[in-house]
Amino acid sequence: MATKRRKKAGREGPRTHRADSAISAVTAYADCAMITRTAHLALDVGEGAIVVRGLPAALDEYSLRVAGSGPAKVRIMGVKIGREFPGRSSAAQAEKLRLALERAEDERRALADKREVAAERRRGVQALSEAATGDLAKTIARRRIDLAEAEGVVSFFYDDLGKSNAQMLKLDKALRDKERELEKLRFEYEKHKAPRPREEKTAAVAYECSVGGEFDLALSYVMPSAHWEPMYDLRFNEALNETEVQYRAAVYQSTGEGWVDVNLKLSTARPQAGAAPPELEPKYVDFYQPYVAAPAPAQAKAVMRAEAAAEEEPQELLEDEVDLEPAAYYEAGEAEAAVETRGPAVTYVVPGLPSVPADGEPHVVAVSNHRFRGELAHVVVPEHGDVAYLRAKVTNGTELTFLAGVANVFRGDEYVGRAELELTVPGAELEYYLGADDRLKVEHDCQRITDESSGLTGSNRKITFKAETELENHTGGAADVVVKQRLPVPLNKDIKVKMTEAKPKPAEKDDDGLLEWHLTLKEGEKKKITFNYDVEFPKGRDVAGV
């Protein structure tokens, strides 16, 4: 009697899915960027691995994070990172991409030519329309055509203009699409024409699926060679005494991956610090001492030799595989205000889906616009010239931190120059300069008088400085003026510095000898500041700093 063998039921072995991923989101920082790649898959119940290939070799392996969502119920078990070397791109593949790139460029030029023809046609129709409608009233008055015929002429021109506008809109969209296609082709061509083997990384995501279905995998990692810098346009409206701050960002990246139509965020990181009046540094007085360069210690030489040798030796690669613990990753939603605050940091969500190619060039995106009312003052530093600089000062009334960066300064529509903005937190004052204002006249004179026999016994030498600064206001109204001067600070007990006269009395004086006078001048008014001091020291000694 034949016996039936029952097939033993068992679970199928682990499945491997090769996922095609694309960069969907980027958060740029001051010195790196967090890249998020996404892939869409259909998973069955059971265990398996999702393999994502083509990751850049420079990614920070220990920053890799995996998350996902969808109808499928999935548990991430772990991630393994590996290396692979696709090798040199074949000449045939590179040639194929080159020809595709040439065809796309020809198509873009053809579209641009069609748009120019459409624009020229629209300009011609507009010119004919203006000429025809100008003579139409005379023609009707002379009874050469009736009103119905005149209405037909007008309708013809309006219909033609409408068709021209629709055609140009269609061509503009086609040009934008073609530019995106070209950007992708350029990136692929540059990648495949490389003459040397390139290294890529792969990520194998182990998972366990208890409910099958669609699943969106999100893979995020940190990349160097990417950063953003704040930049500003500061526009001062003198009639309204108002400053408009146009906050922008320049995004740079040369990661080897093009960011095409991504959700871009800019996170505040380390702030960085333009044309303004010279800053006064503390002025110290001491006896002159010749500088003698000390020889480098033997230990320092040994370190320098070791560092030089290290640069010549190739560095060992990391292990082929790195096991990482799975970590939760939650993608924040985009707020309509385009600002996210997490503790002391602020993240700006750039509107739209911008693209940033991996060319290392600045790509400017808008962040925010704000208007503030403030105050004006003229700042004078007589020691550095007879010039009054117009200063604007406003308070940051937003909840945003303005990072230190370069600003283009405008006075109305007139470009003044570039300035550097300091880090400005909410509630802090933002100060910038609008260049020289010749309507406030400055005349400064300083005399230096030397007395070779000073002191009770005549053994000291005394240098007297007598400075006068005269101000005259022709700004058309009252002007607040800040005058900055400095009193030398002695670093040796044998050097004596004494302020002998200061009229009027300075409003501020600090331990570094920096002084400020705060004055208000009516239209046409003149005022004078007198500032005298002595520096006394023993004969036969040379003093630096005077």
Coordinates of C-alpha atoms in Angstrom, one line a residue:
M1 CA 0.0 0.0 0.0
A2 CA 1.4 3.3 -1.1
T3 CA 1.9 5.8 1.6
K4 CA 1.3 9.5 1.1
R5 CA 4.0 11.8 2.2
R6 CA 2.7 14.9 3.7
K7 CA 4.7 18.0 2.6
K8 CA 6.0 19.7 5.7
A9 CA 4.7 23.2 6.0
G10 CA 7.3 25.8 6.8
R11 CA 8.1 29.4 6.4
E12 CA 9.8 30.6 3.3
G13 CA 13.3 31.9 3.5
P14 CA 14.2 35.5 3.9
R15 CA 13.5 37.6 0.8
T16 CA 15.8 40.3 -0.6
H17 CA 14.3 43.4 -2.2
R18 CA 16.5 45.8 -4.3
A19 CA 15.0 49.2 -3.8
D20 CA 15.3 52.1 -6.2
S21 CA 15.6 55.2 -4.0
A22 CA 15.6 58.9 -4.7
I23 CA 16.5 61.9 -2.5
S24 CA 13.3 63.5 -1.3
A25 CA 14.4 65.8 1.6
V26 CA 17.5 67.6 2.7
T27 CA 18.2 69.5 5.9
A28 CA 21.3 71.7 5.4
Y29 CA 23.5 72.8 8.3
A30 CA 26.5 75.1 8.6
D31 CA 29.0 72.4 7.7
C32 CA 27.0 69.4 6.5
A33 CA 23.6 68.1 5.4
M34 CA 21.2 65.4 6.4
I35 CA 20.0 63.6 3.3
T36 CA 16.8 61.6 3.2
R37 CA 16.2 59.0 0.5
T38 CA 12.9 57.3 0.1
A39 CA 11.8 54.1 -1.7
H40 CA 8.4 52.5 -2.2
L41 CA 8.0 48.7 -1.9
A42 CA 5.4 46.0 -1.6
L43 CA 6.2 43.6 1.2
D44 CA 4.8 40.2 2.1
V45 CA 4.6 38.6 5.5
G46 CA 7.9 37.2 6.7
E47 CA 11.5 38.2 7.2
G48 CA 13.7 39.8 4.6
A49 CA 16.2 42.5 3.6
I50 CA 15.8 45.7 1.6
V51 CA 19.0 46.6 -0.2
V52 CA 19.6 50.2 -1.2
R53 CA 22.5 50.6 -3.6
G54 CA 24.4 53.6 -5.0
L55 CA 24.9 55.5 -1.8
P56 CA 27.8 58.0 -1.7
A57 CA 31.1 56.8 -0.3
A58 CA 31.5 59.9 1.8
L59 CA 28.3 59.4 3.9
D60 CA 28.8 59.3 7.7
E61 CA 28.1 55.6 8.4
Y62 CA 27.3 56.2 12.0
S63 CA 24.7 58.8 11.2
L64 CA 22.6 56.3 9.1
R65 CA 19.0 56.1 10.3
V66 CA 16.1 54.0 8.9
A67 CA 12.4 54.6 9.3
G68 CA 9.2 53.7 7.3
S69 CA 5.5 53.8 7.1
G70 CA 2.6 52.4 5.2
P71 CA -0.2 49.8 5.4
A72 CA 2.4 47.1 5.9
K73 CA 3.3 46.4 9.6
V74 CA 7.1 46.3 9.6
R75 CA 9.7 46.1 12.3
I76 CA 13.3 47.2 11.5
M77 CA 15.7 44.6 12.8
G78 CA 19.0 46.2 11.9
V79 CA 21.2 47.8 9.1
K80 CA 24.4 46.7 7.5
I81 CA 26.5 49.0 5.4
G82 CA 28.8 47.6 2.7
R83 CA 31.0 48.8 0.0
E84 CA 31.1 48.1 -3.7
F85 CA 33.1 49.3 -6.6
P86 CA 31.0 49.4 -9.8
G87 CA 34.2 49.9 -11.7
R88 CA 34.8 52.2 -14.7
S89 CA 31.8 53.2 -16.7
S90 CA 31.9 51.7 -20.1
A91 CA 32.7 53.9 -23.0
A92 CA 29.4 52.9 -24.7
Q93 CA 27.4 53.9 -21.7
A94 CA 29.1 57.3 -21.4
E95 CA 28.7 57.9 -25.1
K96 CA 25.0 57.0 -24.9
L97 CA 24.5 59.6 -22.1
R98 CA 26.6 62.2 -24.0
L99 CA 24.3 61.8 -27.1
A100 CA 21.2 61.9 -24.9
L101 CA 22.6 65.1 -23.3
E102 CA 23.2 66.6 -26.8
R103 CA 19.7 65.8 -27.9
A104 CA 18.2 67.3 -24.8
E105 CA 20.2 70.5 -25.3
D106 CA 19.1 70.7 -28.9
E107 CA 15.5 70.3 -27.8
R108 CA 15.9 73.0 -25.2
R109 CA 17.4 75.4 -27.8
A110 CA 14.5 74.6 -30.1
L111 CA 12.0 75.3 -27.4
A112 CA 13.8 78.6 -26.6
D113 CA 13.7 79.6 -30.3
K114 CA 10.0 78.8 -30.4
R115 CA 9.4 80.9 -27.4
E116 CA 11.3 83.8 -28.9
V117 CA 9.2 83.6 -32.1
A118 CA 6.0 83.5 -30.0
A119 CA 7.2 86.5 -28.1
E120 CA 8.1 88.4 -31.3
R121 CA 4.7 87.5 -32.7
R122 CA 3.0 88.8 -29.6
R123 CA 4.9 92.1 -29.8
G124 CA 4.0 92.4 -33.5
V125 CA 0.3 91.8 -32.7
Q126 CA 0.4 94.3 -29.9
A127 CA 1.9 96.9 -32.2
L128 CA -0.6 96.3 -34.9
S129 CA -3.4 96.3 -32.4
E130 CA -2.3 99.7 -31.0
A131 CA -2.0 101.2 -34.5
A132 CA -5.3 99.7 -35.7
T133 CA -7.4 100.7 -32.6
G134 CA -5.9 104.2 -32.8
D135 CA -7.2 104.7 -36.4
L136 CA -10.5 102.8 -35.8
A137 CA -12.5 105.7 -34.5
K138 CA -11.5 107.8 -37.5
T139 CA -12.4 105.0 -39.9
I140 CA -15.9 104.6 -38.2
A141 CA -16.5 108.3 -38.3
R142 CA -15.8 108.4 -42.1
R143 CA -18.3 105.5 -42.5
R144 CA -15.7 103.2 -44.1
I145 CA -16.7 100.4 -41.7
D146 CA -19.7 99.9 -39.4
L147 CA -19.6 99.1 -35.7
A148 CA -20.0 95.3 -36.2
E149 CA -16.9 95.3 -38.5
A150 CA -15.0 97.3 -36.0
E151 CA -15.9 94.9 -33.2
G152 CA -14.6 92.1 -35.4
V153 CA -11.3 93.8 -35.9
V154 CA -10.9 94.3 -32.1
S155 CA -11.9 90.7 -31.4
F156 CA -9.4 89.4 -33.9
F157 CA -6.5 91.2 -32.2
Y158 CA -7.6 90.1 -28.7
D159 CA -8.1 86.5 -29.8
D160 CA -4.7 86.4 -31.4
L161 CA -3.1 87.9 -28.2
G162 CA -4.8 85.3 -26.1
K163 CA -3.5 82.5 -28.3
S164 CA 0.0 84.0 -28.1
N165 CA -0.1 84.2 -24.3
A166 CA -1.3 80.6 -24.0
Q167 CA 1.4 79.4 -26.3
M168 CA 4.1 81.2 -24.3
L169 CA 2.9 79.7 -21.0
K170 CA 3.0 76.3 -22.6
L171 CA 6.5 76.8 -23.9
D172 CA 7.7 78.2 -20.5
K173 CA 6.5 75.0 -18.8
A174 CA 8.2 72.8 -21.4
L175 CA 11.4 74.8 -20.9
R176 CA 11.3 74.2 -17.2
D177 CA 10.7 70.5 -17.6
K178 CA 13.6 70.3 -20.1
E179 CA 15.9 72.1 -17.7
R180 CA 15.2 69.5 -15.1
E181 CA 15.8 66.7 -17.6
L182 CA 19.1 68.3 -18.6
E183 CA 20.2 68.6 -14.9
K184 CA 19.6 64.9 -14.4
L185 CA 21.4 63.9 -17.6
R186 CA 24.4 66.1 -16.8
F187 CA 24.7 64.5 -13.4
E188 CA 24.6 61.0 -14.8
Y189 CA 27.0 61.8 -17.6
E190 CA 29.6 63.3 -15.2
K191 CA 29.2 60.3 -12.9
H192 CA 29.7 57.7 -15.7
K193 CA 32.5 59.4 -17.6
A194 CA 34.8 59.3 -14.6
P195 CA 38.1 57.6 -15.7
R196 CA 38.7 55.9 -12.3
P197 CA 36.7 53.3 -10.4
R198 CA 34.4 54.9 -7.9
E199 CA 33.3 53.6 -4.5
E200 CA 29.7 53.4 -3.5
K201 CA 28.0 52.1 -0.4
T202 CA 25.0 49.9 0.1
A203 CA 22.6 49.6 3.0
A204 CA 20.9 46.3 3.7
V205 CA 17.9 46.9 6.0
A206 CA 16.8 43.7 7.8
Y207 CA 13.1 43.6 8.5
E208 CA 10.2 41.5 9.8
C209 CA 6.8 42.0 8.3
S210 CA 3.7 40.8 10.2
V211 CA 1.1 42.4 7.9
G212 CA 1.9 42.6 4.2
G213 CA 1.2 45.7 2.0
E214 CA 2.7 48.8 0.7
F215 CA 5.7 50.3 2.5
D216 CA 7.6 53.5 2.2
L217 CA 11.2 53.2 3.4
A218 CA 13.1 56.4 4.5
L219 CA 16.9 56.2 4.8
S220 CA 18.7 59.3 6.2
Y221 CA 22.4 60.0 6.6
V222 CA 24.8 62.9 7.0
M223 CA 27.0 64.1 4.2
P224 CA 30.0 66.6 4.3
S225 CA 30.8 69.0 1.5
A226 CA 27.4 70.8 2.0
H227 CA 26.4 73.9 3.9
W228 CA 24.4 77.1 3.8
E229 CA 25.2 80.7 4.6
P230 CA 22.8 83.5 5.5
M231 CA 22.7 86.6 3.3
Y232 CA 20.6 89.7 3.6
D233 CA 19.3 92.7 1.8
L234 CA 18.8 95.6 4.2
R235 CA 16.7 98.4 2.7
F236 CA 16.3 101.7 4.7
N237 CA 13.2 103.8 3.9
E238 CA 14.1 107.3 5.2
A239 CA 10.6 108.7 4.8
L240 CA 9.1 106.0 7.1
N241 CA 12.3 105.5 9.2
E242 CA 11.8 101.8 8.4
T243 CA 14.2 99.0 7.7
E244 CA 13.2 96.0 5.6
V245 CA 15.2 92.9 6.3
Q246 CA 15.1 90.4 3.4
Y247 CA 16.5 87.2 4.7
R248 CA 18.0 84.8 2.1
A249 CA 20.3 81.8 2.1
A250 CA 23.0 80.6 -0.2
V251 CA 23.1 76.8 -0.3
Y252 CA 26.3 75.1 -1.4
Q253 CA 26.9 71.4 -2.0
S254 CA 29.4 69.2 -3.8
T255 CA 28.4 65.8 -2.4
G256 CA 28.3 64.1 -5.7
E257 CA 24.5 63.8 -5.5
G258 CA 22.2 66.3 -7.2
W259 CA 19.3 67.5 -5.1
V260 CA 16.4 67.6 -7.5
D261 CA 13.0 68.8 -6.5
V262 CA 13.6 68.1 -2.8
N263 CA 11.9 69.3 0.4
L264 CA 14.7 71.6 1.6
K265 CA 15.2 72.8 5.2
L266 CA 17.9 75.1 6.6
S267 CA 18.9 74.6 10.2
T268 CA 20.6 77.3 12.2
A269 CA 24.0 76.1 13.3
R270 CA 27.2 78.0 14.1
P271 CA 26.7 81.7 13.3
Q272 CA 29.4 83.5 11.2
A273 CA 30.1 87.0 11.1
G274 CA 30.8 94.5 6.2
A275 CA 31.4 98.0 5.4
A276 CA 31.2 100.0 8.6
P277 CA 33.3 102.6 10.4
P278 CA 36.7 101.4 11.7
E279 CA 36.4 99.7 15.1
L280 CA 38.6 101.1 17.8
E281 CA 40.8 98.6 19.6
P282 CA 42.4 99.2 23.0
K283 CA 45.6 101.3 22.8
Y284 CA 48.3 100.1 25.1
V285 CA 51.5 102.0 26.0
D286 CA 54.6 100.1 27.0
F287 CA 58.4 100.2 26.6
Y288 CA 59.7 98.9 23.3
Q289 CA 61.2 95.4 23.4
P290 CA 62.8 93.8 20.3
Y291 CA 61.2 90.6 19.2
V292 CA 63.3 87.5 19.1
A293 CA 61.9 84.4 17.5
A294 CA 62.3 81.3 19.7
P295 CA 63.5 78.0 18.0
A296 CA 60.9 75.3 17.6
P297 CA 61.2 72.7 20.5
A298 CA 62.4 69.3 19.6
Q299 CA 59.1 67.8 20.5
A300 CA 57.3 70.2 18.1
K301 CA 59.7 69.2 15.3
A302 CA 59.0 65.5 16.0
V303 CA 55.2 66.1 15.8
M304 CA 55.6 68.0 12.5
R305 CA 57.6 65.1 11.1
A306 CA 55.0 62.6 12.2
E307 CA 52.2 64.6 10.7
A308 CA 54.1 64.9 7.4
A309 CA 54.7 61.2 7.3
A310 CA 51.0 60.5 8.1
E311 CA 50.0 62.5 5.1
E312 CA 52.1 60.3 2.8
E313 CA 50.7 57.0 4.2
P314 CA 47.4 55.8 2.9
Q315 CA 44.7 55.6 5.5
E316 CA 43.1 52.3 6.3
L317 CA 39.5 51.8 5.1
L318 CA 36.8 51.2 7.7
E319 CA 35.4 47.7 8.1
D320 CA 33.4 46.5 5.1
E321 CA 30.3 46.2 7.2
V322 CA 29.1 48.3 10.2
D323 CA 26.2 47.0 12.3
L324 CA 24.0 49.8 13.5
E325 CA 21.2 49.7 15.9
P326 CA 17.8 50.7 14.5
A327 CA 16.6 54.2 15.5
A328 CA 13.2 55.9 15.3
Y329 CA 13.0 58.7 12.8
Y330 CA 10.1 61.1 12.6
E331 CA 9.8 63.5 9.8
A332 CA 8.3 66.8 10.9
G333 CA 5.5 68.4 8.9
E334 CA 6.0 71.6 7.0
A335 CA 4.5 74.6 8.8
E336 CA 2.8 77.2 6.7
A337 CA 4.9 79.9 8.4
A338 CA 8.0 77.9 7.2
V339 CA 9.7 78.0 10.6
E340 CA 10.3 75.1 13.0
T341 CA 11.8 75.7 16.5
R342 CA 13.5 72.9 18.4
G343 CA 15.2 74.2 21.5
P344 CA 17.7 76.9 20.7
A345 CA 17.8 76.0 17.0
V346 CA 15.5 77.2 14.3
T347 CA 14.8 75.4 11.0
Y348 CA 13.5 77.2 8.0
V349 CA 11.4 75.2 5.6
V350 CA 12.1 76.5 2.1
P351 CA 8.9 76.9 0.0
G352 CA 8.4 74.8 -3.1
L353 CA 10.7 72.0 -4.2
P354 CA 14.0 73.6 -5.1
S355 CA 16.9 71.9 -6.8
V356 CA 20.6 72.3 -5.8
P357 CA 23.1 70.7 -8.2
A358 CA 26.3 69.3 -6.8
D359 CA 28.5 72.0 -8.4
G360 CA 29.8 73.8 -5.3
E361 CA 28.2 77.0 -6.4
P362 CA 25.9 79.2 -4.4
H363 CA 22.2 78.7 -5.0
V364 CA 20.0 81.4 -3.3
V365 CA 16.7 80.6 -1.7
A366 CA 14.3 82.9 0.1
V367 CA 13.8 82.6 3.9
S368 CA 11.7 85.5 5.2
N369 CA 11.0 89.2 5.0
H370 CA 10.5 91.6 7.9
R371 CA 10.0 95.4 8.5
F372 CA 11.2 97.2 11.6
R373 CA 11.1 100.9 12.7
G374 CA 14.2 102.1 14.4
E375 CA 16.5 105.1 15.1
L376 CA 19.3 106.8 13.2
A377 CA 22.5 108.3 14.4
H378 CA 25.8 109.6 12.9
V379 CA 29.0 107.9 14.1
V380 CA 32.3 109.7 13.9
V381 CA 35.8 108.3 14.6
P382 CA 38.0 111.4 14.2
E383 CA 41.2 109.5 14.6
H384 CA 40.5 107.7 11.3
G385 CA 39.2 110.6 9.2
D386 CA 36.8 113.5 9.0
V387 CA 33.8 111.3 8.0
A388 CA 30.4 110.8 9.6
Y389 CA 28.8 107.4 9.1
L390 CA 25.0 107.0 9.2
R391 CA 24.0 104.2 11.5
A392 CA 20.6 102.5 11.6
K393 CA 19.6 100.5 14.7
V394 CA 16.4 98.4 15.0
T395 CA 15.2 95.7 17.4
N396 CA 14.6 92.2 16.2
G397 CA 10.9 91.9 17.0
T398 CA 10.5 88.4 15.5
E399 CA 10.9 85.0 17.1
L400 CA 13.7 84.2 14.6
T401 CA 17.5 84.4 15.2
F402 CA 19.3 86.3 12.4
L403 CA 22.6 84.5 11.9
A404 CA 25.8 86.5 11.3
G405 CA 26.4 87.0 7.6
V406 CA 26.9 89.4 4.7
A407 CA 24.3 92.0 3.9
N408 CA 23.7 94.2 0.8
V409 CA 22.8 97.6 2.1
F410 CA 20.4 99.9 0.3
R411 CA 19.3 103.4 1.1
G412 CA 16.0 103.5 -0.7
D413 CA 16.8 102.2 -4.2
E414 CA 20.4 103.3 -3.9
Y415 CA 23.0 100.6 -3.3
V416 CA 25.3 101.6 -0.5
G417 CA 27.7 98.7 -0.1
R418 CA 28.2 95.5 1.8
A419 CA 28.2 95.0 5.6
E420 CA 28.5 92.2 8.0
L421 CA 25.7 91.5 10.4
E422 CA 26.3 90.1 13.8
L423 CA 24.2 87.3 15.3
T424 CA 20.9 88.9 16.4
V425 CA 18.6 86.9 18.7
P426 CA 15.0 87.8 19.2
G427 CA 14.7 91.1 21.2
A428 CA 18.3 92.1 20.4
E429 CA 19.3 95.2 18.5
L430 CA 20.3 94.9 14.9
E431 CA 22.8 97.6 13.9
Y432 CA 24.1 98.4 10.4
Y433 CA 25.6 101.4 8.6
L434 CA 24.4 103.3 5.5
G435 CA 27.7 104.7 4.5
A436 CA 29.2 108.2 4.8
D437 CA 26.9 111.2 5.1
D438 CA 28.6 114.4 3.9
R439 CA 25.7 116.5 5.3
L440 CA 27.3 116.3 8.7
K441 CA 30.6 118.1 8.4
V442 CA 33.5 117.0 10.6
E443 CA 36.8 118.8 11.1
H444 CA 39.4 117.2 13.4
D445 CA 42.8 118.6 14.4
C446 CA 45.3 116.9 16.7
Q447 CA 48.5 118.5 18.0
R448 CA 51.4 116.5 19.6
I449 CA 53.7 118.5 21.9
T450 CA 56.9 117.0 23.4
D451 CA 58.4 118.2 26.7
E452 CA 61.9 116.7 27.2
S453 CA 62.2 117.9 30.9
S454 CA 59.1 116.9 32.7
G455 CA 58.7 115.8 36.3
L456 CA 60.1 117.3 39.6
T457 CA 63.7 116.5 38.6
G458 CA 63.3 116.9 34.9
S459 CA 64.2 113.2 34.4
N460 CA 60.9 112.4 32.5
R461 CA 59.7 113.0 29.0
K462 CA 56.1 114.1 28.4
I463 CA 54.1 114.0 25.2
T464 CA 50.9 116.1 25.2
F465 CA 48.1 115.4 22.7
K466 CA 45.5 118.1 22.1
A467 CA 42.6 117.1 19.9
E468 CA 39.6 119.2 18.7
T469 CA 36.7 117.9 16.8
E470 CA 34.1 120.4 15.3
L471 CA 30.8 119.1 14.0
E472 CA 28.3 121.0 11.8
N473 CA 24.8 119.7 11.0
H474 CA 23.3 120.3 7.5
T475 CA 21.1 117.1 7.4
G476 CA 17.8 119.1 7.2
G477 CA 16.8 118.3 10.7
A478 CA 18.1 117.4 14.2
A479 CA 20.9 114.8 14.1
D480 CA 22.1 112.5 16.9
V481 CA 25.9 112.1 16.8
V482 CA 28.2 109.6 18.5
V483 CA 31.9 110.5 18.6
K484 CA 34.4 107.8 19.5
Q485 CA 37.9 108.4 20.7
R486 CA 40.4 106.5 22.8
L487 CA 42.8 107.2 25.8
P488 CA 46.0 105.1 25.8
V489 CA 46.2 102.4 28.5
P490 CA 49.6 102.0 30.1
L491 CA 51.0 98.5 30.6
N492 CA 53.9 99.6 32.8
K493 CA 53.9 101.4 36.1
D494 CA 56.6 103.8 34.9
I495 CA 54.3 105.1 32.1
K496 CA 51.7 107.6 33.3
V497 CA 48.7 108.6 31.2
K498 CA 46.4 111.5 32.3
M499 CA 43.4 113.0 30.6
T500 CA 43.8 116.7 31.2
E501 CA 40.7 118.0 29.5
A502 CA 37.5 116.7 28.0
K503 CA 34.7 119.1 27.0
P504 CA 32.0 118.2 27.1
K505 CA 32.4 115.2 29.4
P506 CA 32.2 111.9 27.6
A507 CA 29.0 109.8 28.1
E508 CA 30.9 106.5 28.2
K509 CA 34.4 105.4 29.2
D510 CA 35.5 101.8 29.7
D511 CA 38.6 100.2 31.2
D512 CA 40.2 99.9 27.8
G513 CA 40.2 103.6 27.3
L514 CA 37.5 103.8 24.7
L515 CA 35.3 106.9 25.1
E516 CA 32.1 108.0 23.5
W517 CA 30.3 111.4 23.3
H518 CA 26.6 111.5 22.6
L519 CA 25.5 114.8 21.1
T520 CA 22.3 116.2 19.4
L521 CA 22.7 119.0 16.9
K522 CA 19.9 121.1 15.5
E523 CA 19.8 122.0 11.8
G524 CA 22.7 124.3 11.1
E525 CA 24.2 124.0 14.6
K526 CA 27.9 123.7 15.4
K527 CA 29.4 121.9 18.3
K528 CA 33.0 121.2 19.4
I529 CA 34.7 118.5 21.4
T530 CA 38.0 119.1 23.2
F531 CA 40.0 116.1 24.2
N532 CA 43.5 116.4 25.7
Y533 CA 45.8 114.0 27.5
D534 CA 49.5 113.5 28.6
V535 CA 51.8 110.5 28.3
E536 CA 54.8 110.7 30.7
F537 CA 57.7 108.2 31.0
P538 CA 61.4 108.1 31.9
K539 CA 63.9 109.6 29.5
G540 CA 66.0 107.2 27.4
R541 CA 63.1 104.7 27.0
D542 CA 61.2 104.2 23.7
V543 CA 57.5 103.9 24.1
A544 CA 55.3 102.0 21.7
G545 CA 51.7 103.0 21.0
V546 CA 52.0 106.8 20.9

